[in-house]
Amino acid sequence: MFRTKTCGELRLSDAGAEVTLAGWVQRVRKMGGMTFLDLRDRYGITQVVFDQETNPALHEEANHLGREFVVQVTGKVAERSSKNANLPTGDIEIIATGLKVLNRSDVPPFTIENDTDGGDDLRMRYRYLDLRRECVRRNLELRHKMAFEIRRYLDDKGFIEVETPVLIKSTPEGARDFVVPSRMNPGQFYALPQSPQTFKQLLMVSGFDRYFQIVKCFRDEDLRADRQPEFTQIDCEMSFVEQEDVLNMFEGLIKHIFKYTKGIEFTEPFPRMTWADAMRLYGSDKPDTRFGMQFVELKDLTEGRGFAVMDDAEYVGAIVAPGCADYTRKQLDKLTDFVKRPQIGAKGMMWVKVEADGTIKSSVSKFYSEEDLAKWVERCGAKPGDLILILAGPTMKTRKQLCELRLEMGNQLGLRNPDEFSCLWVIDFPLFEWDDETQRFYAMHHPFTSPNPDDFHLLDTDPGAVRATAYDMVVNGNELGGGSIRIHDSELQDKMFRLLGLSEEEARYKFGFLMDAFKFGAPPHGGLAFGFDRMVSILAGLDSIRDVIAFPKNNSGRDMMIDAPSAIDDSQLEELQIAVVANPDKE
Ligand code: ASP
């Protein structure tokens, strides 16, 4: 046997036992005639002692161990004189009687500890070493546990996991497809799925009733912010359901995951907020509801005093930053700079302070009387000591800017604790989104989403006002997932394609298989998909999904470790009958 115990399991009660451990050399410390070795494996770290006096030869050998050597150690478990309360094995050490080097290691390019000196690029290039770090490994352990609990919950509810193909047909919707040339069909291409959407709907037509899949999806997007070209979804679909059934089923899933992976129990139902309210109160369809600071509209109170900024604005919105009346000029200027950054794009910011003694000060007191300002303060519900921040401009744009300002204030006031979780459903999304550039409607969710039956009559006359039967699950300001009740009627589906500007031929070419399937008894159905990577990162309290993916890509979509993507051989290209116009590797 290579080992009798792991490096994480020995306790004081094991004192006196003879054990053999195997693992990596975390570090070696010499202290007088003693050499201490921290031995690491997946399960933990155990201290091993080599004593010069009792075993000089072994002590000498230990002094030649390098970092990350793979060794096997035999010895006796003993109580430690100076215990380490930070380590589960910190009460004991192994008095070594045997040492075998199983493999040597080059000096690693960065220290393999939680507080590492390795920068991002270096750690990605040597990701297999990065994964030895406890903090990274813990994220993957949580990921495994979550996947396991998801399967347990869904299996218990009668869902079956069905794999859908990875080589499919290119029907780009929101994002660009990744494409794969077909050697057997020269000149033709598969696409990698952006999601298994149409397949899961076909499985409903097949009568599978309850489907799920933890599945890789692919989107060839410019990697803004925290995206990966390949990512994992928990994809689900159910038959004979209404929105309410879907929300209840998957609220149950989220609660189950929190309970069994984080020990957090939500006893109350998750709040539901309409999309319109979310935009009105938070300026976002994924509001961070860990804190209040809801928007207050002041347009009617600001009009007619000759201040053009307010008078010309379509919308005037305010938030109250509690206890911030003592913000200095400098702090307020910084906030103004923040909202004026090009990514946010506000023209300026106005403020009103309610001093501790109740007096009101404002950046716009030139234009407004004390009575005017007192009315704003009253509408905002601001108390002595509070600061009101105000933005004005076009409605949607200004709401988004105010949303950024609110989140910034939430950060400054420490109201966005990653260990606190606030979940809600956002419902009643609009069915369509108008795009000024292309002068056409796009599906806000996707083209298979059913309009809200109450709004059917608006489809022809006022499509922009039609609500979808679509919903998103939002946690701490992140969209964790979303879905919809689907269209299951081929005529309505056809109409939907038409409203989205697809000609009959185009719709037929792209989605003929689905429209045909709907003619053979499609049941009413609906579902959703959760972003699994995002879910793990939120539960782990992390900002980046990269930290919860074993082998992630960087912001240019590159795998730094295996150096992909890369050029392929001319012979491969020839076989595929593909000519590359610009080949960066050959230039
Ligand atoms: N397929 C959708 C998505 O990837 C989710 C759904 O509607 O089930 O966003």
Coordinates of C-alpha atoms and ligand atoms in Angstrom, one line a residue:
M1 CA 0.0 0.0 0.0
F2 CA 1.3 3.4 -0.9
R3 CA -0.3 5.0 2.1
T4 CA -2.3 4.0 5.1
K5 CA -3.6 7.5 5.8
T6 CA -4.1 10.8 4.0
C7 CA -2.5 14.0 5.0
G8 CA -5.8 15.4 6.3
E9 CA -7.1 12.8 8.7
L10 CA -4.8 12.2 11.6
R11 CA -5.9 13.6 15.0
L12 CA -4.7 13.4 18.6
S13 CA -6.6 10.1 19.1
D14 CA -4.2 8.5 16.6
A15 CA -1.2 9.2 18.7
G16 CA 1.1 6.2 18.8
A17 CA -0.1 4.7 15.5
E18 CA 2.4 3.7 12.8
V19 CA 1.4 5.3 9.5
T20 CA 2.5 5.8 5.9
L21 CA 1.6 9.0 4.1
A22 CA 2.3 10.1 0.5
G23 CA 2.1 13.6 -0.9
W24 CA 3.9 16.7 -2.0
V25 CA 6.5 18.7 -0.1
Q26 CA 4.8 22.0 0.8
R27 CA 7.9 23.2 2.6
V28 CA 10.9 22.1 4.7
R29 CA 12.1 24.1 7.7
K30 CA 15.4 23.4 9.5
M31 CA 15.5 24.3 13.2
G32 CA 18.6 23.2 15.0
G33 CA 18.8 19.4 14.9
M34 CA 15.3 19.1 13.7
T35 CA 13.9 19.3 10.2
F36 CA 10.1 19.8 9.7
L37 CA 8.4 18.9 6.6
D38 CA 4.8 20.0 5.7
L39 CA 3.4 17.2 3.6
R40 CA 0.4 18.0 1.4
D41 CA -2.3 16.0 -0.5
R42 CA -5.9 16.8 -1.5
Y43 CA -7.1 16.2 2.1
G44 CA -4.8 18.4 4.0
I45 CA -1.3 19.0 5.4
T46 CA 0.5 17.0 8.0
Q47 CA 3.8 17.9 9.7
V48 CA 6.6 15.4 9.6
V49 CA 9.6 15.6 11.9
F50 CA 13.1 14.3 11.2
D51 CA 15.4 14.3 14.2
Q52 CA 19.1 14.4 13.6
E53 CA 19.9 12.7 16.9
T54 CA 17.7 9.6 16.5
N55 CA 18.2 9.1 12.8
P56 CA 21.0 11.2 11.3
A57 CA 20.9 9.6 7.8
L58 CA 17.2 10.2 7.4
H59 CA 17.5 13.7 8.7
E60 CA 20.2 14.4 6.1
E61 CA 18.0 13.0 3.3
A62 CA 15.1 15.2 4.4
N63 CA 17.3 18.3 4.2
H64 CA 17.7 17.6 0.5
L65 CA 14.0 17.6 -0.3
G66 CA 12.8 20.3 -2.6
R67 CA 9.5 22.0 -2.9
E68 CA 6.8 19.8 -4.6
F69 CA 8.9 16.6 -4.5
V70 CA 6.5 13.7 -4.2
V71 CA 7.4 11.6 -1.2
Q72 CA 6.3 8.7 0.9
V73 CA 6.8 9.0 4.7
T74 CA 6.5 6.3 7.3
G75 CA 6.5 7.1 11.0
K76 CA 4.7 7.3 14.3
V77 CA 2.0 9.7 15.2
A78 CA 2.9 11.9 18.2
E79 CA 1.3 14.8 20.0
R80 CA 2.8 18.1 19.1
S81 CA 4.3 20.3 21.7
S82 CA 3.5 23.5 19.9
K83 CA 0.0 22.9 18.4
N84 CA -1.3 24.7 15.3
A85 CA -4.9 25.6 15.8
N86 CA -5.3 26.6 12.1
L87 CA -4.7 23.1 10.8
P88 CA -7.2 20.2 11.5
T89 CA -4.1 18.0 11.9
G90 CA -2.4 20.7 14.0
D91 CA -2.4 18.7 17.2
I92 CA -0.1 15.9 15.9
E93 CA 3.1 15.3 13.9
I94 CA 4.7 12.3 12.4
I95 CA 8.1 11.2 13.8
A96 CA 9.6 9.9 10.6
T97 CA 11.2 6.5 10.5
G98 CA 11.3 6.2 6.7
L99 CA 11.4 8.5 3.7
K100 CA 11.2 7.6 0.0
V101 CA 11.3 10.1 -2.8
L102 CA 8.8 9.0 -5.4
N103 CA 9.5 11.8 -7.8
R104 CA 11.5 15.0 -7.9
S105 CA 10.1 18.4 -9.0
D106 CA 11.6 21.4 -10.7
V107 CA 11.3 24.5 -8.6
P108 CA 7.7 25.6 -9.3
P109 CA 7.2 29.0 -11.0
F110 CA 5.1 30.3 -8.1
T111 CA 4.6 29.3 -4.5
I112 CA 1.8 26.8 -4.1
E113 CA 0.0 28.4 -1.2
N114 CA -3.2 30.3 -0.8
D115 CA -1.4 33.6 -0.8
T116 CA 0.6 32.9 -3.9
D117 CA 3.1 35.2 -5.6
G118 CA 2.0 33.9 -9.0
G119 CA 0.2 36.4 -11.3
D120 CA -2.8 35.4 -13.3
D121 CA -1.0 34.6 -16.5
L122 CA 1.6 32.4 -14.8
R123 CA -1.1 30.6 -12.8
M124 CA -3.1 29.9 -15.9
R125 CA -0.1 28.7 -17.8
Y126 CA 0.6 26.2 -15.0
R127 CA -3.0 25.7 -14.0
Y128 CA -2.2 22.1 -12.9
L129 CA 0.0 23.6 -10.2
D130 CA -2.5 26.3 -9.4
L131 CA -5.0 23.6 -8.8
R132 CA -2.8 22.2 -6.0
R133 CA -3.6 25.3 -4.0
E134 CA -6.2 24.6 -1.3
C135 CA -8.3 27.7 -2.1
V136 CA -8.6 26.7 -5.8
R137 CA -9.3 23.1 -5.0
R138 CA -12.0 24.0 -2.5
N139 CA -13.9 25.7 -5.3
L140 CA -13.9 22.6 -7.4
E141 CA -15.0 20.5 -4.4
L142 CA -17.9 22.9 -3.9
R143 CA -18.7 22.6 -7.7
H144 CA -18.7 18.8 -7.4
K145 CA -20.9 18.9 -4.4
M146 CA -23.4 21.3 -6.0
A147 CA -23.6 19.1 -9.2
F148 CA -24.2 16.1 -7.0
E149 CA -27.0 17.9 -5.0
I150 CA -28.6 19.2 -8.2
R151 CA -28.8 15.7 -9.6
R152 CA -30.1 14.3 -6.3
Y153 CA -32.9 16.9 -6.2
L154 CA -33.9 16.6 -9.8
D155 CA -33.7 12.8 -9.8
D156 CA -36.0 12.8 -6.7
K157 CA -38.5 15.0 -8.6
G158 CA -38.5 12.6 -11.6
F159 CA -36.3 14.5 -14.0
I160 CA -34.1 12.4 -16.2
E161 CA -30.7 13.5 -17.6
V162 CA -30.5 13.2 -21.3
E163 CA -27.5 14.1 -23.4
T164 CA -28.0 16.2 -26.5
P165 CA -25.6 16.6 -29.4
V166 CA -22.7 18.9 -29.4
L167 CA -22.4 19.0 -33.2
I168 CA -25.5 20.8 -34.4
K169 CA -26.8 23.2 -37.0
S170 CA -25.8 26.9 -37.0
T171 CA -28.7 29.1 -36.1
P172 CA -27.0 32.1 -34.6
E173 CA -29.4 34.1 -32.3
G174 CA -28.0 36.5 -29.8
A175 CA -24.3 35.4 -29.8
R176 CA -22.1 34.0 -32.6
D177 CA -21.8 30.3 -33.0
F178 CA -18.6 28.4 -32.9
V179 CA -18.4 26.3 -36.1
V180 CA -16.8 23.0 -36.9
P181 CA -16.0 22.0 -40.5
S182 CA -17.3 18.6 -41.6
R183 CA -14.7 16.5 -43.4
M184 CA -17.3 14.1 -44.7
N185 CA -19.5 17.0 -46.0
P186 CA -17.0 19.4 -47.5
G187 CA -18.0 23.0 -47.4
Q188 CA -20.5 22.3 -44.6
F189 CA -20.2 23.1 -41.0
Y190 CA -21.7 22.1 -37.7
A191 CA -22.2 24.6 -34.9
L192 CA -21.5 24.0 -31.2
P193 CA -24.7 24.6 -29.2
Q194 CA -25.3 28.0 -27.5
S195 CA -27.8 25.9 -25.4
P196 CA -29.7 22.7 -26.0
Q197 CA -32.9 24.8 -26.3
T198 CA -34.5 23.2 -29.3
F199 CA -33.5 19.6 -28.3
K200 CA -35.0 19.9 -24.9
Q201 CA -38.3 21.1 -26.5
L202 CA -38.2 18.1 -28.9
L203 CA -37.7 15.8 -25.9
M204 CA -41.0 17.3 -24.5
V205 CA -42.6 16.4 -27.8
S206 CA -41.2 12.9 -27.3
G207 CA -43.0 12.7 -24.0
F208 CA -40.0 12.8 -21.7
D209 CA -42.0 15.1 -19.4
R210 CA -39.1 16.1 -17.1
Y211 CA -35.6 16.6 -18.6
F212 CA -32.4 18.1 -17.3
Q213 CA -28.8 18.1 -18.2
I214 CA -25.7 19.6 -16.8
V215 CA -24.3 20.6 -20.1
K216 CA -21.5 22.5 -21.8
C217 CA -22.6 25.4 -24.0
F218 CA -20.6 27.6 -26.4
R219 CA -20.9 31.2 -27.4
D220 CA -18.4 33.0 -29.5
E221 CA -18.7 36.4 -27.9
D222 CA -16.1 39.0 -27.2
L223 CA -15.2 38.1 -23.6
R224 CA -16.4 41.2 -21.8
A225 CA -16.3 41.0 -18.0
D226 CA -16.7 37.6 -16.6
R227 CA -17.6 35.3 -19.5
Q228 CA -16.1 32.1 -20.9
P229 CA -16.5 30.9 -24.5
E230 CA -17.5 27.5 -23.1
F231 CA -19.6 27.4 -19.9
T232 CA -21.9 25.0 -18.1
Q233 CA -25.6 25.2 -17.8
I234 CA -28.1 23.3 -15.7
D235 CA -30.6 23.0 -18.4
C236 CA -34.2 21.9 -17.5
E237 CA -37.6 21.5 -19.2
M238 CA -41.0 20.2 -18.0
S239 CA -44.3 19.4 -19.7
F240 CA -47.8 20.2 -18.7
V241 CA -46.7 23.2 -16.6
E242 CA -47.6 26.8 -16.2
Q243 CA -45.1 29.5 -15.0
E244 CA -46.1 28.9 -11.4
D245 CA -45.1 25.2 -11.5
V246 CA -41.7 26.0 -13.0
L247 CA -41.0 28.7 -10.5
N248 CA -41.9 26.5 -7.6
M249 CA -39.9 23.5 -8.8
F250 CA -36.7 25.5 -9.3
E251 CA -37.1 27.7 -6.3
G252 CA -37.0 24.3 -4.5
L253 CA -33.8 23.4 -6.3
I254 CA -32.1 26.6 -5.3
K255 CA -33.1 26.2 -1.7
H256 CA -32.0 22.6 -1.8
I257 CA -28.5 23.6 -3.1
F258 CA -28.1 26.4 -0.5
K259 CA -29.2 24.0 2.3
Y260 CA -27.0 21.1 1.4
T261 CA -23.9 22.9 0.2
K262 CA -23.9 26.0 2.4
G263 CA -26.1 25.0 5.3
I264 CA -28.3 28.0 4.6
E265 CA -32.0 27.5 4.9
F266 CA -34.5 29.9 3.2
T267 CA -37.8 29.4 4.9
E268 CA -39.8 32.2 3.1
P269 CA -40.8 32.1 -0.5
F270 CA -38.5 34.1 -2.8
P271 CA -39.9 37.5 -3.6
R272 CA -41.2 38.1 -7.1
M273 CA -40.7 41.4 -8.9
T274 CA -42.0 42.4 -12.3
W275 CA -39.5 43.5 -14.8
A276 CA -41.1 46.9 -14.9
D277 CA -40.8 47.3 -11.1
A278 CA -37.2 46.1 -11.2
M279 CA -36.4 48.8 -13.8
R280 CA -38.3 51.5 -11.9
L281 CA -36.9 50.7 -8.4
Y282 CA -33.4 49.5 -9.2
G283 CA -32.7 50.4 -12.9
S284 CA -31.8 46.8 -13.6
D285 CA -33.4 43.5 -14.5
K286 CA -31.1 41.9 -12.0
P287 CA -31.3 44.0 -8.9
D288 CA -29.0 43.4 -5.9
T289 CA -31.6 43.2 -3.2
R290 CA -29.2 42.7 -0.3
F291 CA -29.8 46.3 0.4
G292 CA -32.6 48.8 -0.1
M293 CA -31.8 52.3 -1.5
Q294 CA -34.6 52.0 -4.0
F295 CA -35.0 54.8 -6.6
V296 CA -37.3 57.7 -5.8
E297 CA -38.7 59.7 -8.7
L298 CA -38.6 63.5 -8.3
K299 CA -39.4 64.8 -11.8
D300 CA -42.7 66.5 -10.8
L301 CA -41.0 68.3 -7.8
T302 CA -38.0 69.6 -9.7
E303 CA -39.9 71.2 -12.6
G304 CA -40.4 74.9 -13.4
R305 CA -37.7 76.5 -11.4
G306 CA -35.7 77.5 -14.4
F307 CA -33.0 74.8 -14.0
A308 CA -32.6 73.4 -17.4
V309 CA -30.8 70.2 -16.3
M310 CA -34.0 69.2 -14.5
D311 CA -36.6 70.8 -16.7
D312 CA -35.2 69.2 -19.9
A313 CA -34.9 65.8 -18.3
E314 CA -37.4 63.1 -19.1
Y315 CA -36.6 61.5 -15.8
V316 CA -35.2 62.6 -12.4
G317 CA -34.3 59.9 -10.0
A318 CA -32.8 59.8 -6.5
I319 CA -31.3 57.4 -4.0
V320 CA -30.7 58.0 -0.3
A321 CA -27.3 57.0 1.1
P322 CA -28.0 56.6 4.8
G323 CA -25.6 58.4 7.2
C324 CA -23.6 59.9 4.4
A325 CA -24.4 63.6 5.0
D326 CA -20.8 64.0 6.2
Y327 CA -19.4 63.2 2.8
T328 CA -16.7 65.7 2.0
R329 CA -16.5 67.8 -1.2
K330 CA -13.8 65.5 -2.3
Q331 CA -15.9 62.4 -1.8
L332 CA -18.8 63.9 -3.7
D333 CA -16.5 65.0 -6.5
K334 CA -15.3 61.4 -6.7
L335 CA -18.8 60.1 -7.0
T336 CA -19.5 62.7 -9.7
D337 CA -16.4 61.4 -11.6
F338 CA -17.6 57.9 -11.1
V339 CA -21.0 58.5 -12.8
K340 CA -19.3 60.6 -15.5
R341 CA -17.0 57.7 -16.5
P342 CA -17.5 56.8 -20.2
Q343 CA -18.9 53.3 -19.2
I344 CA -21.6 55.0 -17.2
G345 CA -22.0 58.2 -19.1
A346 CA -23.9 60.5 -16.8
K347 CA -23.5 64.3 -17.5
G348 CA -23.3 65.1 -13.8
M349 CA -24.7 64.4 -10.3
M350 CA -26.7 66.5 -7.9
W351 CA -26.9 66.1 -4.1
V352 CA -28.9 67.1 -1.1
K353 CA -27.5 66.7 2.4
V354 CA -29.8 66.5 5.5
E355 CA -27.4 67.6 8.2
A356 CA -27.6 66.1 11.7
D357 CA -29.6 69.2 12.9
G358 CA -32.0 68.9 10.1
T359 CA -30.7 71.8 7.9
I360 CA -30.7 71.0 4.2
K361 CA -27.7 71.7 1.9
S362 CA -27.6 71.1 -1.8
S363 CA -25.5 71.4 -4.9
V364 CA -28.5 73.0 -6.6
S365 CA -29.7 75.4 -3.8
K366 CA -29.1 78.2 -6.3
F367 CA -32.2 77.1 -8.2
Y368 CA -34.4 75.7 -5.4
S369 CA -35.8 77.1 -2.2
E370 CA -35.5 75.4 1.1
E371 CA -39.2 74.5 0.8
D372 CA -38.6 72.9 -2.5
L373 CA -35.7 70.8 -1.2
A374 CA -37.6 69.9 1.9
K375 CA -40.3 68.3 -0.3
W376 CA -37.6 66.2 -2.1
V377 CA -36.3 65.1 1.3
E378 CA -39.8 64.2 2.4
R379 CA -40.5 62.2 -0.8
C380 CA -37.2 60.4 -0.4
G381 CA -37.8 59.6 3.2
A382 CA -34.3 60.9 4.1
K383 CA -33.5 61.4 7.7
P384 CA -31.0 63.7 9.4
G385 CA -27.5 62.5 8.6
D386 CA -28.6 61.2 5.1
L387 CA -27.3 62.1 1.7
I388 CA -29.5 62.2 -1.4
L389 CA -27.9 61.6 -4.8
I390 CA -29.8 62.7 -7.9
L391 CA -29.4 62.0 -11.6
A392 CA -31.5 63.4 -14.5
G393 CA -31.8 62.5 -18.2
P394 CA -33.5 60.1 -20.5
T395 CA -35.5 57.5 -18.5
M396 CA -33.8 54.2 -19.3
K397 CA -30.3 55.5 -19.6
T398 CA -30.6 57.5 -16.3
R399 CA -32.0 54.5 -14.5
K400 CA -29.0 52.4 -15.6
Q401 CA -26.7 55.1 -14.4
L402 CA -28.4 55.4 -11.1
C403 CA -28.2 51.7 -10.8
E404 CA -24.4 51.9 -11.1
L405 CA -24.3 54.7 -8.5
R406 CA -26.5 52.7 -6.1
L407 CA -24.2 49.6 -6.4
E408 CA -21.2 51.9 -5.8
M409 CA -22.8 53.3 -2.7
G410 CA -23.6 49.8 -1.6
N411 CA -19.9 48.9 -2.0
Q412 CA -18.8 52.0 -0.1
L413 CA -21.2 51.3 2.7
G414 CA -20.3 47.6 3.0
L415 CA -23.9 46.5 2.1
R416 CA -22.8 43.9 -0.4
N417 CA -21.6 41.1 1.8
P418 CA -20.7 38.1 -0.3
D419 CA -21.7 35.8 2.5
E420 CA -25.2 37.1 2.5
F421 CA -27.6 35.9 -0.1
S422 CA -30.7 37.6 -1.5
C423 CA -32.7 35.7 -4.1
L424 CA -35.7 36.8 -6.1
W425 CA -37.6 36.0 -9.3
V426 CA -37.9 38.8 -11.9
I427 CA -41.0 38.1 -14.0
D428 CA -43.1 39.6 -16.8
F429 CA -40.2 40.5 -19.1
P430 CA -41.1 42.2 -22.3
L431 CA -41.3 39.7 -25.2
F432 CA -39.4 42.0 -27.6
E433 CA -36.6 44.4 -27.4
W434 CA -36.4 47.1 -30.1
D435 CA -33.0 47.7 -31.7
D436 CA -32.5 51.2 -33.0
E437 CA -29.6 50.3 -35.1
T438 CA -31.2 47.6 -37.2
Q439 CA -34.7 49.0 -36.7
R440 CA -36.3 45.7 -35.8
F441 CA -37.5 43.7 -32.8
Y442 CA -35.4 41.0 -31.2
A443 CA -36.6 38.4 -28.8
M444 CA -35.6 39.5 -25.3
H445 CA -35.3 35.9 -24.2
H446 CA -35.4 33.7 -27.3
P447 CA -37.8 33.1 -30.2
F448 CA -39.5 30.1 -28.5
T449 CA -40.8 32.1 -25.5
S450 CA -44.6 32.3 -25.3
P451 CA -46.2 35.7 -25.1
N452 CA -48.3 36.3 -22.0
P453 CA -51.8 35.1 -23.0
D454 CA -53.3 38.3 -21.6
D455 CA -51.3 40.3 -24.2
F456 CA -52.0 38.2 -27.3
H457 CA -54.2 40.9 -28.7
L458 CA -51.3 43.4 -28.7
L459 CA -49.0 41.2 -30.9
D460 CA -50.1 42.9 -34.1
T461 CA -50.8 46.3 -32.9
D462 CA -48.2 47.1 -30.2
P463 CA -45.6 44.3 -30.1
G464 CA -43.3 46.4 -27.8
A465 CA -45.9 46.3 -25.1
V466 CA -46.4 42.5 -25.1
R467 CA -45.1 40.8 -22.0
A468 CA -43.4 37.4 -22.2
T469 CA -44.1 34.4 -19.9
A470 CA -40.4 34.6 -19.0
Y471 CA -38.6 34.7 -15.7
D472 CA -35.2 35.1 -14.3
M473 CA -33.7 34.0 -11.0
V474 CA -31.6 36.7 -9.5
V475 CA -29.1 36.4 -6.6
N476 CA -27.1 39.3 -5.2
G477 CA -27.4 41.3 -8.4
N478 CA -26.5 38.4 -10.7
E479 CA -28.8 36.6 -13.2
L480 CA -28.4 33.1 -12.0
G481 CA -30.7 31.7 -14.6
G482 CA -33.8 32.2 -16.6
G483 CA -36.4 30.6 -18.8
S484 CA -39.9 30.7 -20.1
I485 CA -43.1 28.9 -20.9
R486 CA -42.7 28.0 -24.6
I487 CA -44.8 28.3 -27.6
H488 CA -46.1 24.9 -28.5
D489 CA -48.3 25.8 -31.3
S490 CA -46.7 25.8 -34.8
E491 CA -48.9 28.6 -36.0
L492 CA -48.0 30.9 -33.1
Q493 CA -44.4 29.9 -33.5
D494 CA -44.6 30.8 -37.2
K495 CA -46.1 34.2 -36.3
M496 CA -43.3 34.8 -33.8
F497 CA -40.6 34.2 -36.4
R498 CA -42.4 36.6 -38.7
L499 CA -42.5 39.3 -36.0
L500 CA -38.8 38.8 -35.5
G501 CA -38.2 39.5 -39.2
L502 CA -37.6 36.0 -40.3
S503 CA -39.0 35.2 -43.7
E504 CA -40.9 31.9 -44.2
E505 CA -37.9 30.4 -46.0
E506 CA -35.5 31.5 -43.4
A507 CA -37.6 30.1 -40.6
R508 CA -38.1 26.9 -42.5
Y509 CA -34.3 26.6 -43.2
K510 CA -33.4 27.3 -39.5
F511 CA -36.2 25.8 -37.5
G512 CA -38.2 23.6 -39.9
F513 CA -37.6 20.6 -37.8
L514 CA -39.1 22.3 -34.7
M515 CA -42.1 23.6 -36.6
D516 CA -42.7 20.1 -38.0
A517 CA -42.4 18.5 -34.6
F518 CA -45.0 20.9 -33.2
K519 CA -47.5 19.4 -35.7
F520 CA -47.2 16.0 -34.0
G521 CA -48.8 16.7 -30.7
A522 CA -46.5 19.1 -28.7
P523 CA -47.5 19.3 -25.1
P524 CA -47.6 22.6 -23.3
H525 CA -44.1 23.0 -21.8
G526 CA -41.6 25.3 -20.3
G527 CA -38.3 25.4 -18.5
L528 CA -35.2 27.3 -17.7
A529 CA -31.5 27.1 -17.5
F530 CA -29.1 28.2 -14.7
G531 CA -25.5 29.3 -15.3
F532 CA -23.7 26.6 -13.3
D533 CA -20.3 28.4 -13.2
R534 CA -21.9 31.6 -12.0
M535 CA -23.9 29.7 -9.4
V536 CA -20.8 28.1 -8.0
S537 CA -18.8 31.4 -7.9
I538 CA -21.6 33.2 -6.1
L539 CA -22.0 30.5 -3.5
A540 CA -18.2 30.4 -3.1
G541 CA -18.3 34.2 -2.6
L542 CA -16.1 34.8 -5.6
D543 CA -16.3 37.5 -8.3
S544 CA -15.0 35.5 -11.1
I545 CA -16.3 32.3 -12.8
R546 CA -12.7 31.5 -13.8
D547 CA -11.9 30.5 -10.3
V548 CA -14.5 27.7 -10.3
I549 CA -13.5 26.2 -13.7
A550 CA -10.7 23.7 -13.7
F551 CA -9.2 24.8 -17.0
P552 CA -10.5 28.2 -17.9
K553 CA -9.7 30.4 -20.9
N554 CA -8.3 33.9 -20.6
N555 CA -10.0 37.1 -21.8
S556 CA -8.9 36.5 -25.4
G557 CA -10.5 33.1 -25.3
R558 CA -7.1 31.4 -25.1
D559 CA -6.2 28.4 -23.1
M560 CA -2.7 29.5 -21.9
M561 CA -1.8 26.0 -20.7
I562 CA -2.3 24.0 -23.9
D563 CA -1.9 27.1 -26.0
A564 CA -5.2 26.9 -27.9
P565 CA -6.5 27.9 -30.4
S566 CA -3.7 27.1 -32.8
A567 CA -3.1 26.7 -36.5
I568 CA -3.6 23.3 -38.0
D569 CA -1.6 21.4 -40.6
D570 CA -2.0 22.1 -44.3
S571 CA -2.9 18.4 -44.7
Q572 CA -5.8 18.8 -42.3
L573 CA -7.0 21.9 -44.1
E574 CA -6.8 20.2 -47.4
E575 CA -8.9 17.3 -46.1
L576 CA -11.5 19.7 -45.0
Q577 CA -11.2 21.6 -48.3
I578 CA -10.6 24.8 -46.4
A579 CA -8.3 27.6 -47.4
V580 CA -7.2 30.0 -44.7
V581 CA -6.8 33.5 -45.8
A582 CA -4.6 34.8 -43.0
N583 CA -2.6 32.3 -41.0
P584 CA -1.0 34.1 -38.0
D585 CA 1.4 31.3 -37.2
K586 CA 2.9 31.5 -40.7
E587 CA 3.2 35.2 -41.1
Ligands
ASP1 N1 -32.0 28.1 -23.3 C1 -32.1 29.3 -22.5 C2 -30.8 30.0 -22.3 O1 -29.8 29.4 -22.6 C3 -32.7 29.0 -21.2 C4 -34.2 28.5 -21.3 O2 -35.0 29.2 -21.8 O3 -34.4 27.4 -20.8 O4 -30.8 31.2 -21.9

